[in-house]
Tab-separated table of C-alpha atoms and ligand atoms in Angstrom:
chain	number	residue	atom	x	y	z
A	2	UNK	CA	118.949	74.532	95.205
A	3	UNK	CA	117.302	73.082	92.076
A	4	UNK	CA	118.611	74.588	88.837
A	5	UNK	CA	116.230	75.572	86.037
A	6	UNK	CA	116.961	77.134	82.658
A	7	UNK	CA	114.655	79.703	81.052
A	8	UNK	CA	115.242	80.501	77.372
A	9	UNK	CA	113.945	83.858	76.107
A	10	UNK	CA	113.688	87.045	78.170
A	11	UNK	CA	110.554	88.725	76.835
A	12	UNK	CA	107.701	89.339	79.273
A	13	UNK	CA	107.006	85.559	79.442
A	14	UNK	CA	110.614	84.646	80.239
A	15	UNK	CA	111.152	87.495	82.710
A	16	UNK	CA	107.968	86.809	84.671
A	17	UNK	CA	108.389	83.036	84.856
A	18	UNK	CA	112.018	83.543	85.914
A	19	UNK	CA	110.704	85.760	88.717
A	20	UNK	CA	108.055	83.267	89.837
A	21	UNK	CA	110.533	80.353	89.798
A	22	UNK	CA	113.213	82.304	91.659
A	23	UNK	CA	110.616	83.240	94.281
A	24	UNK	CA	109.890	79.526	94.689
A	25	UNK	CA	113.561	78.866	95.480
A	26	UNK	CA	114.861	77.689	92.073
A	27	UNK	CA	118.326	78.712	90.891
A	28	UNK	CA	117.310	80.292	87.575
A	29	UNK	CA	119.570	80.682	84.548
A	30	UNK	CA	117.929	83.046	82.039
A	31	UNK	CA	119.264	82.977	78.463
A	32	UNK	CA	118.380	85.703	75.939
A	33	UNK	CA	119.505	85.591	72.342
A	34	UNK	CA	119.545	89.346	71.746
A	35	UNK	CA	121.607	92.007	73.496
A	36	UNK	CA	118.664	93.323	75.571
A	37	UNK	CA	115.871	92.079	77.839
A	38	UNK	CA	112.153	92.647	77.215
A	39	UNK	CA	111.554	91.092	73.752
A	40	UNK	CA	108.672	93.055	72.247
A	41	UNK	CA	108.409	95.294	75.319
A	42	UNK	CA	110.300	98.552	75.471
A	43	UNK	CA	110.050	102.329	75.268
A	44	UNK	CA	112.063	104.861	73.284
A	45	UNK	CA	112.489	108.407	74.620
A	46	UNK	CA	113.110	111.457	72.426
A	47	UNK	CA	112.915	115.248	72.579
A	48	UNK	CA	109.272	114.996	71.396
A	49	UNK	CA	108.163	112.460	73.995
A	50	UNK	CA	108.070	108.709	74.444
A	51	UNK	CA	107.134	105.967	72.037
A	52	UNK	CA	106.224	102.427	73.032
A	53	UNK	CA	107.867	99.772	70.854
A	54	UNK	CA	104.881	97.397	71.117
A	55	UNK	CA	102.488	97.077	74.087
A	56	UNK	CA	101.436	100.420	75.533
A	57	UNK	CA	99.815	99.055	78.697
A	58	UNK	CA	98.907	95.966	80.654
A	59	UNK	CA	95.440	94.998	81.862
A	60	UNK	CA	94.978	95.771	85.550
A	61	UNK	CA	94.134	92.538	87.381
A	62	UNK	CA	94.891	91.328	90.909
A	63	UNK	CA	97.888	89.486	89.431
A	64	UNK	CA	99.352	92.471	87.569
A	65	UNK	CA	98.860	94.695	90.612
A	66	UNK	CA	100.726	92.097	92.706
A	67	UNK	CA	103.527	91.924	90.121
A	68	UNK	CA	104.070	95.705	90.269
A	69	UNK	CA	104.240	95.509	94.082
A	70	UNK	CA	106.716	92.602	93.988
A	71	UNK	CA	109.096	94.463	91.693
A	72	UNK	CA	108.634	97.796	93.517
A	73	UNK	CA	107.169	99.659	90.542
A	74	UNK	CA	104.551	102.391	91.018
A	75	UNK	CA	101.366	101.789	89.053
A	76	UNK	CA	100.476	104.487	86.557
A	77	UNK	CA	96.705	104.541	86.176
A	78	UNK	CA	95.062	105.821	83.020
A	79	UNK	CA	93.188	109.079	82.679
A	80	UNK	CA	89.404	109.235	82.837
A	81	UNK	CA	89.441	110.180	79.130
A	82	UNK	CA	90.915	106.753	78.245
A	83	UNK	CA	87.596	105.104	79.133
A	84	UNK	CA	86.215	106.408	75.868
A	85	UNK	CA	87.019	104.230	72.857
A	86	UNK	CA	86.064	104.996	69.264
A	87	UNK	CA	85.250	102.850	66.262
A	88	UNK	CA	85.302	104.431	62.812
A	89	UNK	CA	82.035	104.391	60.890
A	90	UNK	CA	82.020	107.507	58.691
A	91	UNK	CA	83.707	109.253	61.617
A	92	UNK	CA	85.022	108.033	65.012
A	93	UNK	CA	82.007	106.967	67.105
A	94	UNK	CA	81.811	105.802	70.715
A	95	UNK	CA	78.883	103.581	69.625
A	96	UNK	CA	79.227	102.520	65.991
A	97	UNK	CA	75.794	100.837	65.774
A	98	UNK	CA	72.595	102.735	64.938
A	99	UNK	CA	69.548	102.462	67.309
A	100	UNK	CA	67.886	99.824	65.093
A	101	UNK	CA	71.046	97.663	65.107
A	102	UNK	CA	71.413	98.072	68.895
A	103	UNK	CA	67.826	96.914	69.466
A	104	UNK	CA	68.276	93.971	67.135
A	105	UNK	CA	71.435	92.758	68.868
A	106	UNK	CA	69.865	93.325	72.307
A	107	UNK	CA	66.852	91.186	71.373
A	108	UNK	CA	69.091	88.402	70.035
A	109	UNK	CA	71.827	88.343	72.644
A	110	UNK	CA	70.255	89.302	76.001
A	111	UNK	CA	67.816	86.335	76.151
A	112	UNK	CA	70.685	83.967	75.336
A	113	UNK	CA	72.933	85.501	78.017
A	114	UNK	CA	70.129	85.165	80.558
A	115	UNK	CA	68.597	81.819	79.642
A	116	UNK	CA	70.820	79.928	77.210
A	117	UNK	CA	74.421	80.980	77.766
A	118	UNK	CA	75.744	77.670	76.421
A	119	UNK	CA	74.237	78.446	73.007
A	120	UNK	CA	76.697	81.346	72.703
A	121	UNK	CA	79.694	79.011	72.878
A	122	UNK	CA	81.542	78.675	69.576
A	123	UNK	CA	81.802	75.440	67.623
A	124	UNK	CA	85.226	73.938	67.173
A	125	UNK	CA	86.738	74.943	63.829
A	126	UNK	CA	84.512	78.035	63.582
A	127	UNK	CA	86.021	81.412	62.666
A	128	UNK	CA	85.327	84.451	64.813
A	129	UNK	CA	83.537	86.042	61.876
A	130	UNK	CA	81.234	83.036	61.385
A	131	UNK	CA	80.481	82.931	65.119
A	132	UNK	CA	79.708	86.667	65.107
A	133	UNK	CA	77.406	86.382	62.087
A	134	UNK	CA	75.652	83.370	63.656
A	135	UNK	CA	75.222	84.845	67.113
A	136	UNK	CA	75.356	88.657	66.848
A	137	UNK	CA	74.462	89.559	63.262
A	138	UNK	CA	76.188	91.440	60.451
A	139	UNK	CA	76.588	94.998	61.763
A	140	UNK	CA	77.771	94.085	65.309
A	141	UNK	CA	80.281	91.637	63.819
A	142	UNK	CA	81.643	94.150	61.359
A	143	UNK	CA	81.598	97.274	63.512
A	144	UNK	CA	82.079	95.935	67.066
A	145	UNK	CA	83.410	92.398	67.389
A	146	UNK	CA	85.812	92.498	64.419
A	147	UNK	CA	87.488	95.832	65.306
A	148	UNK	CA	87.635	95.031	69.048
A	149	UNK	CA	89.358	91.676	68.492
A	150	UNK	CA	91.617	92.948	65.725
A	151	UNK	CA	92.745	95.536	68.323
A	152	UNK	CA	93.997	92.675	70.502
A	153	UNK	CA	94.904	89.872	68.092
A	154	UNK	CA	96.147	92.081	65.229
A	155	UNK	CA	94.253	90.068	62.620
A	156	UNK	CA	90.831	90.065	60.981
A	157	UNK	CA	87.800	88.215	62.407
A	158	UNK	CA	87.681	85.961	59.318
A	159	UNK	CA	91.237	84.793	60.125
A	160	UNK	CA	90.703	84.172	63.860
A	161	UNK	CA	89.396	81.153	65.767
A	162	UNK	CA	86.193	81.737	67.736
A	163	UNK	CA	87.079	78.943	70.169
A	164	UNK	CA	90.435	80.466	71.065
A	165	UNK	CA	88.974	83.929	71.567
A	166	UNK	CA	85.401	83.508	72.821
A	167	UNK	CA	85.630	80.315	74.924
A	168	UNK	CA	87.994	81.839	77.560
A	169	UNK	CA	85.371	84.567	78.135
A	170	UNK	CA	83.030	81.888	79.534
A	171	UNK	CA	85.550	80.719	82.169
A	172	UNK	CA	84.192	81.115	85.695
A	173	UNK	CA	87.616	81.959	87.209
A	174	UNK	CA	88.291	84.648	84.569
A	175	UNK	CA	90.089	87.668	86.001
A	176	UNK	CA	88.077	90.859	86.205
A	177	UNK	CA	89.055	93.662	83.809
A	178	UNK	CA	89.804	96.711	85.935
A	179	UNK	CA	91.317	99.047	83.321
A	180	UNK	CA	94.927	99.280	82.154
A	181	UNK	CA	98.238	100.209	83.806
A	182	UNK	CA	101.813	101.019	82.910
A	183	UNK	CA	104.961	102.300	84.629
A	184	UNK	CA	105.644	106.027	85.144
A	185	UNK	CA	108.159	105.963	82.267
A	186	UNK	CA	106.231	103.513	80.140
A	187	UNK	CA	106.592	99.793	79.561
A	188	UNK	CA	110.400	99.953	79.722
A	189	UNK	CA	109.934	100.448	83.479
A	190	UNK	CA	108.399	96.972	83.734
A	191	UNK	CA	111.426	95.441	81.984
A	192	UNK	CA	113.924	97.435	84.099
A	193	UNK	CA	112.226	96.696	87.422
A	194	UNK	CA	111.850	93.003	86.569
A	195	UNK	CA	115.546	92.946	85.670
A	196	UNK	CA	116.551	94.562	88.979
A	197	UNK	CA	114.372	92.154	90.980
A	198	UNK	CA	115.809	89.130	89.164
A	199	UNK	CA	119.307	90.329	90.017
A	200	UNK	CA	118.328	90.657	93.695
A	201	UNK	CA	117.057	87.065	93.553
A	202	UNK	CA	120.431	85.917	92.123
A	203	UNK	CA	119.027	84.918	88.743
A	204	UNK	CA	121.935	84.425	86.337
A	205	UNK	CA	121.218	86.358	83.141
A	206	UNK	CA	123.052	85.596	79.906
A	207	UNK	CA	122.572	88.019	77.006
A	208	UNK	CA	123.632	87.269	73.394
A	209	UNK	CA	123.183	83.623	74.286
A	210	UNK	CA	122.478	80.892	71.746
A	211	UNK	CA	122.059	77.910	74.006
A	212	UNK	CA	122.046	74.339	72.664
A	213	UNK	CA	119.456	72.646	74.888
A	214	UNK	CA	120.822	69.162	74.252
A	215	UNK	CA	123.718	70.217	76.524
A	216	UNK	CA	121.510	71.521	79.361
A	217	UNK	CA	120.901	69.574	82.559
A	218	UNK	CA	117.671	69.969	84.534
A	219	UNK	CA	114.274	71.310	83.482
A	220	UNK	CA	114.022	73.944	80.739
A	221	UNK	CA	111.321	76.547	80.094
A	222	UNK	CA	111.245	77.754	76.483
A	223	UNK	CA	109.725	81.239	76.548
A	224	UNK	CA	110.284	82.375	72.973
A	225	UNK	CA	108.029	82.744	69.938
A	226	UNK	CA	106.645	79.459	68.571
A	227	UNK	CA	108.976	79.563	65.560
A	228	UNK	CA	112.061	80.126	67.744
A	229	UNK	CA	110.887	77.316	70.069
A	230	UNK	CA	110.563	74.997	67.042
A	231	UNK	CA	114.218	75.638	66.131
A	232	UNK	CA	115.431	75.201	69.712
A	233	UNK	CA	113.619	71.832	69.978
A	234	UNK	CA	114.525	70.449	66.545
A	235	UNK	CA	116.949	67.790	67.877
A	236	UNK	CA	115.695	67.219	71.449
A	237	UNK	CA	111.958	66.978	70.684
A	238	UNK	CA	111.403	66.691	66.901
A	239	UNK	CA	107.659	65.912	67.135
A	240	UNK	CA	107.020	69.010	69.241
A	241	UNK	CA	109.250	71.059	66.962
A	242	UNK	CA	107.300	69.992	63.846
A	243	UNK	CA	104.027	70.968	65.521
A	244	UNK	CA	105.331	74.385	66.626
A	245	UNK	CA	106.619	75.110	63.110
A	246	UNK	CA	102.988	75.099	61.965
A	247	UNK	CA	102.060	78.161	64.085
A	248	UNK	CA	101.302	80.966	61.637
A	249	UNK	CA	102.888	84.289	62.482
A	250	UNK	CA	102.050	87.804	61.349
A	251	UNK	CA	103.944	91.087	61.299
A	252	UNK	CA	103.001	94.342	62.915
A	253	UNK	CA	104.156	97.935	62.589
A	254	UNK	CA	103.733	100.413	65.420
A	255	UNK	CA	104.368	104.036	64.452
A	256	UNK	CA	104.215	106.791	67.041
A	257	UNK	CA	103.755	110.078	65.223
A	258	UNK	CA	104.419	113.439	66.906
A	259	UNK	CA	102.398	116.355	65.486
A	260	UNK	CA	102.750	120.137	65.648
A	261	UNK	CA	99.116	120.531	66.776
A	262	UNK	CA	96.875	118.440	69.065
A	263	UNK	CA	93.759	116.700	67.839
A	264	UNK	CA	91.167	117.563	70.521
A	265	UNK	CA	87.872	116.565	68.917
A	266	UNK	CA	88.197	112.879	69.790
A	267	UNK	CA	89.681	112.273	73.228
A	268	UNK	CA	89.933	108.632	74.251
A	269	UNK	CA	92.018	105.453	74.329
A	270	UNK	CA	92.001	105.347	70.560
A	271	UNK	CA	90.036	104.535	67.444
A	272	UNK	CA	89.645	101.105	65.832
A	273	UNK	CA	89.016	100.794	62.118
A	274	UNK	CA	86.759	98.044	60.694
A	275	UNK	CA	88.034	96.198	57.621
A	276	UNK	CA	86.846	96.726	54.028
A	277	UNK	CA	86.793	100.522	54.382
A	278	UNK	CA	89.847	100.949	52.132
A	279	UNK	CA	91.879	102.030	55.207
A	280	UNK	CA	94.895	99.852	55.955
A	281	UNK	CA	95.376	100.914	59.573
A	282	UNK	CA	93.983	98.595	62.290
A	283	UNK	CA	93.744	101.237	64.938
A	284	UNK	CA	95.138	104.457	66.338
A	285	UNK	CA	96.049	104.920	70.008
A	286	UNK	CA	95.978	108.372	71.603
A	287	UNK	CA	98.711	108.216	74.314
A	288	UNK	CA	98.187	111.805	75.633
A	289	UNK	CA	94.568	110.869	76.459
A	290	UNK	CA	95.587	107.540	78.075
A	291	UNK	CA	98.323	108.513	80.577
A	292	UNK	CA	98.928	111.964	82.074
A	293	UNK	CA	102.071	114.054	82.133
A	294	UNK	CA	104.237	112.015	79.795
A	295	UNK	CA	104.018	113.841	76.521
A	296	UNK	CA	106.083	116.775	75.361
A	297	UNK	CA	104.195	116.885	72.061
A	298	UNK	CA	100.770	115.588	70.981
A	299	UNK	CA	101.198	112.116	69.466
A	300	UNK	CA	99.296	109.121	68.152
A	301	UNK	CA	100.354	105.487	67.727
A	302	UNK	CA	99.279	103.959	64.413
A	303	UNK	CA	99.100	100.151	64.342
A	304	UNK	CA	99.212	98.363	60.987
A	305	UNK	CA	99.966	94.878	59.699
A	306	UNK	CA	98.439	91.441	60.265
A	307	UNK	CA	98.168	88.525	57.871
A	308	UNK	CA	96.607	90.502	55.000
A	309	UNK	CA	98.927	93.508	55.178
A	310	UNK	CA	102.362	91.884	55.284
A	311	UNK	CA	103.528	94.059	52.361
A	312	UNK	CA	103.461	97.137	54.633
A	313	UNK	CA	106.568	95.796	56.324
A	314	UNK	CA	108.522	96.648	53.163
A	315	UNK	CA	107.288	100.249	53.114
A	316	UNK	CA	110.017	102.852	53.661
A	317	UNK	CA	109.682	105.335	56.545
A	318	UNK	CA	108.513	107.962	54.042
A	319	UNK	CA	105.879	105.639	52.522
A	320	UNK	CA	104.525	104.824	55.998
A	321	UNK	CA	104.348	108.505	56.985
A	322	UNK	CA	102.594	109.313	53.686
A	323	UNK	CA	100.094	106.508	54.297
A	324	UNK	CA	99.403	107.761	57.832
A	325	UNK	CA	98.927	111.337	56.561
A	326	UNK	CA	96.449	110.069	53.946
A	327	UNK	CA	94.492	107.814	56.321
A	328	UNK	CA	94.454	110.468	59.069
A	329	UNK	CA	92.723	112.810	56.650
A	330	UNK	CA	89.909	110.250	56.218
A	331	UNK	CA	89.784	109.359	59.914
A	332	UNK	CA	90.063	112.662	61.774
A	333	UNK	CA	89.807	115.099	58.817
A	334	UNK	CA	93.117	116.615	59.903
A	335	UNK	CA	96.344	117.538	58.145
A	336	UNK	CA	98.853	118.478	60.853
A	337	UNK	CA	102.581	118.552	60.282
A	338	UNK	CA	104.518	115.483	61.397
A	339	UNK	CA	107.414	116.592	63.622
A	340	UNK	CA	108.844	113.119	64.118
A	341	UNK	CA	107.845	109.477	63.782
A	342	UNK	CA	109.211	106.459	65.658
A	343	UNK	CA	108.606	103.350	63.590
A	344	UNK	CA	108.905	99.837	65.036
A	345	UNK	CA	108.613	96.994	62.538
A	346	UNK	CA	107.947	93.579	64.068
A	347	UNK	CA	108.569	90.952	61.406
A	348	UNK	CA	106.549	87.747	61.971
A	349	UNK	CA	106.506	88.531	65.688
A	350	UNK	CA	102.963	87.629	66.724
A	351	UNK	CA	101.145	84.289	66.483
A	352	UNK	CA	97.887	84.312	64.539
A	353	UNK	CA	95.061	83.007	66.737
A	354	UNK	CA	93.613	81.112	63.780
A	355	UNK	CA	92.020	77.692	63.256
A	356	UNK	CA	95.471	76.189	62.751
A	357	UNK	CA	96.520	77.378	66.232
A	358	UNK	CA	93.283	75.951	67.657
A	359	UNK	CA	94.247	72.542	66.267
A	360	UNK	CA	97.908	72.928	67.351
A	361	UNK	CA	96.929	73.812	70.924
A	362	UNK	CA	94.738	70.698	71.112
A	363	UNK	CA	97.626	68.532	69.910
A	364	UNK	CA	100.139	70.225	72.238
A	365	UNK	CA	98.051	69.091	75.186
A	366	UNK	CA	98.774	65.489	74.104
A	367	UNK	CA	102.573	65.781	73.784
A	368	UNK	CA	104.571	65.707	76.979
A	369	UNK	CA	108.367	65.884	76.839
A	370	UNK	CA	109.832	65.320	80.331
A	371	UNK	CA	111.696	68.374	81.603
A	372	UNK	CA	110.553	70.694	78.790
A	373	UNK	CA	107.961	73.409	79.472
A	374	UNK	CA	106.583	75.789	76.860
A	375	UNK	CA	105.649	79.388	77.552
A	376	UNK	CA	104.822	82.417	75.398
A	377	UNK	CA	102.082	84.384	73.681
A	378	UNK	CA	100.942	81.522	71.399
A	379	UNK	CA	99.702	79.336	74.245
A	380	UNK	CA	97.056	80.920	76.404
A	381	UNK	CA	96.592	84.478	75.199
A	382	UNK	CA	98.491	87.160	73.345
A	383	UNK	CA	98.163	89.916	75.972
A	384	UNK	CA	100.540	90.488	78.869
A	385	UNK	CA	97.968	89.726	81.582
A	386	UNK	CA	97.376	86.264	80.077
A	387	UNK	CA	101.124	85.666	79.836
A	388	UNK	CA	101.470	86.638	83.500
A	389	UNK	CA	98.681	84.251	84.457
A	390	UNK	CA	100.502	81.427	82.639
A	391	UNK	CA	103.793	82.334	84.354
A	392	UNK	CA	102.120	81.867	87.701
A	393	UNK	CA	100.334	78.594	86.822
A	394	UNK	CA	103.305	77.087	84.995
A	395	UNK	CA	105.704	77.934	87.832
A	396	UNK	CA	103.377	76.088	90.231
A	397	UNK	CA	103.272	73.069	87.899
A	398	UNK	CA	107.078	73.068	87.597
A	399	UNK	CA	107.511	73.411	91.363
A	400	UNK	CA	105.181	70.459	91.950
A	401	UNK	CA	107.233	68.285	89.547
A	402	UNK	CA	110.778	69.503	90.162
A	403	UNK	CA	110.745	71.604	93.367
B	506	LIG	C1	102.640	96.492	68.223
B	506	LIG	C2	102.198	95.617	69.377
B	506	LIG	C3	101.351	96.137	70.339
B	506	LIG	C4	100.946	95.363	71.434
B	506	LIG	N1	100.144	95.927	72.384
B	506	LIG	C5	99.853	95.230	73.505
B	506	LIG	C6	99.184	95.876	74.599
B	506	LIG	O1	98.904	97.092	74.562
B	506	LIG	N2	98.897	95.131	75.710
B	506	LIG	C7	99.259	93.804	75.805
B	506	LIG	O2	98.972	93.169	76.833
B	506	LIG	N3	99.919	93.171	74.785
B	506	LIG	C8	100.245	93.864	73.667
B	506	LIG	N4	100.958	93.251	72.654
B	506	LIG	C9	101.329	91.824	72.798
B	506	LIG	C10	102.519	91.610	73.749
B	506	LIG	O3	103.402	92.710	73.695
B	506	LIG	C11	103.281	90.343	73.387
B	506	LIG	O4	102.410	89.246	73.204
B	506	LIG	C12	104.297	89.974	74.483
B	506	LIG	O5	105.154	91.060	74.752
B	506	LIG	C13	105.071	88.745	74.058
B	506	LIG	O6	105.947	88.375	75.075
B	506	LIG	P1	106.759	86.999	74.960
B	506	LIG	O7	107.734	86.994	76.067
B	506	LIG	O8	105.823	85.862	74.815
B	506	LIG	O9	107.513	87.087	73.545
B	506	LIG	P2	108.686	88.091	73.043
B	506	LIG	O10	108.502	89.459	73.578
B	506	LIG	O11	108.729	87.906	71.558
B	506	LIG	O12	109.986	87.497	73.708
B	506	LIG	C14	110.653	86.353	73.258
B	506	LIG	C15	112.146	86.516	73.588
B	506	LIG	O13	112.817	85.303	73.249
B	506	LIG	C16	114.076	85.647	72.672
B	506	LIG	N5	114.573	84.508	71.899
B	506	LIG	C17	114.167	84.047	70.691
B	506	LIG	N6	114.904	82.968	70.325
B	506	LIG	C18	115.767	82.728	71.351
B	506	LIG	C19	116.793	81.742	71.578
B	506	LIG	N7	117.063	80.771	70.676
B	506	LIG	N8	117.516	81.792	72.735
B	506	LIG	C20	117.259	82.779	73.647
B	506	LIG	N9	116.325	83.732	73.486
B	506	LIG	C21	115.576	83.707	72.350
B	506	LIG	C22	113.742	86.868	71.834
B	506	LIG	O14	114.918	87.590	71.492
B	506	LIG	C23	112.819	87.626	72.783
B	506	LIG	O15	113.526	88.479	73.649
B	506	LIG	C24	101.402	94.005	71.556
B	506	LIG	C25	102.248	93.477	70.573
B	506	LIG	C26	102.667	94.261	69.504
B	506	LIG	C27	103.638	93.687	68.492
């Protein structure tokens, strides 16, 4: 049986370990911390549950298959979660006015129908510049910017249009069929993956700080870009120098439990455009996303990104005060906070900026025999993209080393 080493046991490491074990590899999975899951996890309290980072995964054929393979029941979202709000004076399902809708329809529909290629971004173009060039000012500010900041946790002016828009033109793109989670939240995915890996005889080492110069056989590095740069410093210095250039940003996810439910706006959540003096990126409404999980009404407030790094130094009290203040502007409500679960992720997410666009192009040119890179800085930040890469990369590895 061919041995392979996987370093990092976040969603990327766990899912590629699964795919490789299924292909007959003897997998050794090394995780630096004392637990599996990386950013994924759920905390349970007397008030209800709080997701540490991701609250769901996009439902695709691949994610459905993954749940089946690990024996986990799919939890489908409520009908109410189909509604999504964007703040413009108040939370609106459609933030554009009729004049703006007509204008964007007249500009975009003919291009979609007759000149799709003209919608493709230029290399080195920011998402904001692409939006202004192709959609106009209001749709960029009130639709594109908030929607993408909800996924990439940074502002349109700091994101690369090529990295974000170009994949949308791919013919083999997976269809978006809603979102899913486990019955007890995202921790279920980690626990069921763990159990399946054990059944497949994957050797798991926690609290491990492996020196890869001592490892024999192929290695998959499934950590953040900065951690990968450190791991590769001696074995592949050129690759390490390139990975060091990946810009990272911090994120704070605060699940706040209230004494009363907000019932005016029922949906997946509300995104907040920039330059409105509000520092929050978006608010998720878990009780309106998945049924039967909540003991108390709660919301998850997401803050951070490149231009809000200072929020990471806020105390728990400062963060709760900020949420109380911004909630008054957003929902015009002042309910009592019963409890708040705050998860601070310091420099945890890659910024999908122009620098990453250039780094990804250069990465394609550097091949180090026996070393494979995996993680959320390579082909998408979301879990469904990471899963897609786990599948493709495991096939590539099997064809070279199987
Ligand atoms: C607040 C927040 C909300 C999000 N919401 C969503 C969402 O709703 N849906 C979605 O699809 N995505 C969401 N994401 C993104 C998604 O959660 C992440 O992109 C994904 O979990 C990253 O997985 P990963 O395995 O690439 O990295 P990580 O989870 O960072 O895992 C890397 C692992 O490598 C380990 N490691 C590091 N160095 C070493 C070393 N030297 N040796 C061994 N191990 C090492 C780390 O300890 C860690 O366990 C969210 C992210 C955040 C922060």
